[in-house]
Coordinates of C-alpha atoms in Angstrom, one line a residue:
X12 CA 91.5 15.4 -23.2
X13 CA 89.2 18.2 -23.2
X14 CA 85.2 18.6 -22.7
X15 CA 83.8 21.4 -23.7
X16 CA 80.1 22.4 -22.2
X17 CA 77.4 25.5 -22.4
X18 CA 75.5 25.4 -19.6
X19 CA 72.7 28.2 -20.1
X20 CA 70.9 28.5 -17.0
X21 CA 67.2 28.5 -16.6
X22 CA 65.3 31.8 -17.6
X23 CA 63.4 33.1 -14.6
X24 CA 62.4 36.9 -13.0
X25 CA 65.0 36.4 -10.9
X26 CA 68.4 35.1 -12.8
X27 CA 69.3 34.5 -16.0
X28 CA 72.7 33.5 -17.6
X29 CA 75.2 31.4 -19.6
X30 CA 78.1 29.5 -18.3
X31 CA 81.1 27.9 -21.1
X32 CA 83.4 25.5 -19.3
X33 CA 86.2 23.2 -21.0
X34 CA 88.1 21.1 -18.9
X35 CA 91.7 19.9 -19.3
X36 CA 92.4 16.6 -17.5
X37 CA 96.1 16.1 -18.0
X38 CA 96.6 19.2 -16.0
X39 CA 93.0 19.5 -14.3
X40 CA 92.2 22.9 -15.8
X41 CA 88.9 24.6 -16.3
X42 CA 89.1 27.1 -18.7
X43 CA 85.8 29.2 -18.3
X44 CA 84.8 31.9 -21.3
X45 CA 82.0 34.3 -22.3
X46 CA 80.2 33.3 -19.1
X47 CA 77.7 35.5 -17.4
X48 CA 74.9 35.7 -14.9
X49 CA 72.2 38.4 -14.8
X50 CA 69.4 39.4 -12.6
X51 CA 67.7 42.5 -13.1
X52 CA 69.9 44.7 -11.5
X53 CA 73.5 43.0 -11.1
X54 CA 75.7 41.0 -13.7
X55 CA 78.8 39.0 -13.1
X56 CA 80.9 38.4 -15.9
X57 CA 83.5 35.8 -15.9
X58 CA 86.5 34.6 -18.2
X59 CA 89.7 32.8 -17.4
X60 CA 90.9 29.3 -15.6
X61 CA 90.5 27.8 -12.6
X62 CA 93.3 25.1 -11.8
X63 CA 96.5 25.4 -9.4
X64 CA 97.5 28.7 -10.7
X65 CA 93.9 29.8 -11.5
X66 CA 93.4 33.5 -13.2
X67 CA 90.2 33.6 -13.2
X68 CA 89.0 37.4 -14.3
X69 CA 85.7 38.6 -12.7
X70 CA 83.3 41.6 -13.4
X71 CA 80.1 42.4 -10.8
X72 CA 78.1 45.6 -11.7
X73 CA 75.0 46.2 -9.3
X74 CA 72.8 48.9 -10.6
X75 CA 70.8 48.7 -7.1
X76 CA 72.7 47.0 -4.0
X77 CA 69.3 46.5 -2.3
X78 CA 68.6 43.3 -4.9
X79 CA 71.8 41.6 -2.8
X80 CA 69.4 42.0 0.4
X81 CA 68.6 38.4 0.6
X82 CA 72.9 37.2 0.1
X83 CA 73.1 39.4 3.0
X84 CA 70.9 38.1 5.0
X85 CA 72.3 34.8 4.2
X86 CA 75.7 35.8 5.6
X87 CA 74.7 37.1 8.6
X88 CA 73.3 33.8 8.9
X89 CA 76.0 31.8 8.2
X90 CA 78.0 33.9 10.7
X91 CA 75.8 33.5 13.6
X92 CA 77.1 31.0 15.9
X93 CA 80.9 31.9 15.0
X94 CA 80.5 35.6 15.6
X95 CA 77.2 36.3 17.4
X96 CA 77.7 40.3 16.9
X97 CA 78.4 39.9 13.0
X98 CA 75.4 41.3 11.6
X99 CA 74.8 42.8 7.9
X100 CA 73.5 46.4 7.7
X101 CA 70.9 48.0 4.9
X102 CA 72.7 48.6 1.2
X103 CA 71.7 51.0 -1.4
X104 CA 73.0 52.6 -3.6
X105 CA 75.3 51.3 -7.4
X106 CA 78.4 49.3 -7.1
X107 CA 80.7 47.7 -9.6
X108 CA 83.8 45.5 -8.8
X109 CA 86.9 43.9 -11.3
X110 CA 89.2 42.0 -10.1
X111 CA 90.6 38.8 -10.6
X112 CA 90.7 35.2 -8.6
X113 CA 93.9 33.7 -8.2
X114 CA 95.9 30.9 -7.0
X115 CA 95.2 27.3 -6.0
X116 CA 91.4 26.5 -6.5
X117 CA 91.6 24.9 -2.8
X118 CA 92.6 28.0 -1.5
X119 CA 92.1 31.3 -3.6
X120 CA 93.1 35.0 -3.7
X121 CA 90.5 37.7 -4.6
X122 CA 92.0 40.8 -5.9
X123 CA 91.1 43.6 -7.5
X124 CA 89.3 47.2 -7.6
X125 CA 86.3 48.0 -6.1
X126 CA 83.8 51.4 -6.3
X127 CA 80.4 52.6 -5.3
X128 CA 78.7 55.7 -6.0
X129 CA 75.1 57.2 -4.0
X130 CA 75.9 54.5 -1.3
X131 CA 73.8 54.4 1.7
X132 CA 75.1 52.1 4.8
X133 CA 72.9 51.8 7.8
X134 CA 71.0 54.8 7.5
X135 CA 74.3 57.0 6.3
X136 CA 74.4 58.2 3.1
X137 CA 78.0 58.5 1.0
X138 CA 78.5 59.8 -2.3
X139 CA 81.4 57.5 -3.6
X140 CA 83.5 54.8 -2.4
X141 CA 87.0 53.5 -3.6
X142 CA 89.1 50.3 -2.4
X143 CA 91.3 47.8 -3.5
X144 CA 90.1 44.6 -2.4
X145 CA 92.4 41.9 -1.0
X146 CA 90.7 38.7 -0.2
X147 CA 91.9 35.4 0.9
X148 CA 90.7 32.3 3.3
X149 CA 92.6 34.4 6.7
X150 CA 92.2 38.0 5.3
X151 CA 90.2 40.4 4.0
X152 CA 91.7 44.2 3.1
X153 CA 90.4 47.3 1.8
X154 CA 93.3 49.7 0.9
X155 CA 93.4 52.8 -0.5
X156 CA 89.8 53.8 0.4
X157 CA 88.3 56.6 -0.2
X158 CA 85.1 57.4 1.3
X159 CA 83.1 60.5 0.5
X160 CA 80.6 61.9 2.6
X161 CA 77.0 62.7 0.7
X162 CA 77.6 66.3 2.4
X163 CA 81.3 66.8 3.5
X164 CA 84.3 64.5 4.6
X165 CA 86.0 62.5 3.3
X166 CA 87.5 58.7 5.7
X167 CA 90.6 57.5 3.6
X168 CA 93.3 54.8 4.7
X169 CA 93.1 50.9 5.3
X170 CA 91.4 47.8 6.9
X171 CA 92.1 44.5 7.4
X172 CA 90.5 41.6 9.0
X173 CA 91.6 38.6 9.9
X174 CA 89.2 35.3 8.9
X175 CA 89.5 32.1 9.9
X176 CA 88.7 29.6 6.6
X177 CA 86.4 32.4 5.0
X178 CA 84.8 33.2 8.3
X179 CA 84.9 36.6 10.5
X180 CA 84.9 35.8 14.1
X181 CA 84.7 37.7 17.4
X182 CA 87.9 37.3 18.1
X183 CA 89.0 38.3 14.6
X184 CA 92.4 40.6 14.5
X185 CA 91.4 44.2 12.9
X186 CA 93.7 46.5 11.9
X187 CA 92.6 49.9 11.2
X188 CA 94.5 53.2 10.1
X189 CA 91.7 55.8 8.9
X190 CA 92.1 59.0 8.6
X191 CA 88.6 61.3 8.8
X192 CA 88.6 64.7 7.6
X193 CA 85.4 67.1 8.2
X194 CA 83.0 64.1 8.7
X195 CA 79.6 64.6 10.6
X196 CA 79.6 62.8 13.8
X197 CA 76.4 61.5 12.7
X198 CA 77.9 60.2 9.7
X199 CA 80.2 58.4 11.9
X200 CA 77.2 56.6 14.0
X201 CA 75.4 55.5 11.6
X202 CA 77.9 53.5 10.2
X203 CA 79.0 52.2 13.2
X204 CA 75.7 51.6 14.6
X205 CA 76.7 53.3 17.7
X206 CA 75.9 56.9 19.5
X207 CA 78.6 59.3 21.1
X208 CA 77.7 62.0 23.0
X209 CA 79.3 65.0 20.6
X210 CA 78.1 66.7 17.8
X211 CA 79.8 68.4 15.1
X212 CA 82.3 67.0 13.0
X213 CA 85.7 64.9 13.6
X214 CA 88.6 65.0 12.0
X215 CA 92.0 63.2 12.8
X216 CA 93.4 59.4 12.2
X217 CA 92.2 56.0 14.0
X218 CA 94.7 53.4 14.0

């Protein structure tokens, strides 16, 4: 048996959008097509299924990463009590992301390709970023990133983080191996949100 809806969401200055779903109940299948939502300055496109083997492709382009303010601020609440030092810094700046979402529905795999460009983090300013993206219930990864200072330097290499259902904590397992190469110390605070007592620039590997 299979439904087929259109659900267009409700016009307003905030969000805007169409969502097509079918669903297939002998094998409990939703089949999702020509589905968008847009807001003045991000839209998520979305095509695929979403079952026990879901392949479900996804498309985000942000034209101005300060609109996602408020879904910040919303995780840093949602992470409060679990990790008390979790908080989410300032974003500017354009990013766009493809990928795909995979595996069970109960438990899903994010993967895909993600890049920014005139990114400012915390008061630092970069002129591109490029990761793949790994993301799961216990894990998130960036790999192959690709940093570029707005100036000079360059941080390249890997992160992971280890999440407990969805959730970072402070006792989270991080695994670092970054290499930075001519980066302003200050560039380096700033997106730490801490202050060393050296100037200049760094260069070498963290891991």
């Amino acid at each position: 048996h299979r439904d087929l809806h259109s659900f267009p969401t409700r016009r307003s200055s905030d969000l805007e959008g169409k969502i097509n779903v079918a669903y297939q109940g002998t094998n409990s299948t939703i089949t999702v097509s020509d589905s968008y939502l847009r807001s003045a300055a991000t839209q998520v496109a979305l095509s695929g299924t979403l079952s026990d083997q879901s392949n479900l492709k996804i498309e985000v382009h942000a034209n101005d990463l300060r609109e996602l303010g408020p879904l910040a601020q919303s995780l840093q609440s949602a992470n409060a009590q679990s990790a008390p030092g979790f908080g989410t810094k300032k974003l500017g700046g354009s990013a766009n992301f493809q990928g795909n979402i995979n595996g069970p529905l109960r438990d899903p795999r994010i993967i895909g390709q993600m890049s920014a460009s005139d990114l400012d983090f915390n008061g630092s300013h970069w002129r591109t970023l490029q990761a793949a993206v790994d993301l799961s219930s216990s894990n998130v990864a960036l790999l192959h990133v690709s940093l570029r200072g707005k100036e000079q330097g360059e941080l390249a290499g890997t992160a992971r983080v280890g999440l407990a259902d969805w959730t970072f904590k402070n006792d989270s397992p991080v695994n670092l191996q970054i290499t930075a190469s001519k980066l302003p110390v200050s560039d380096i605070e700033l997106l730490a949100g801490q202050q060393y007592p050296i100037t200049g620039t760094v260069g070498g590997t963290i891991s």
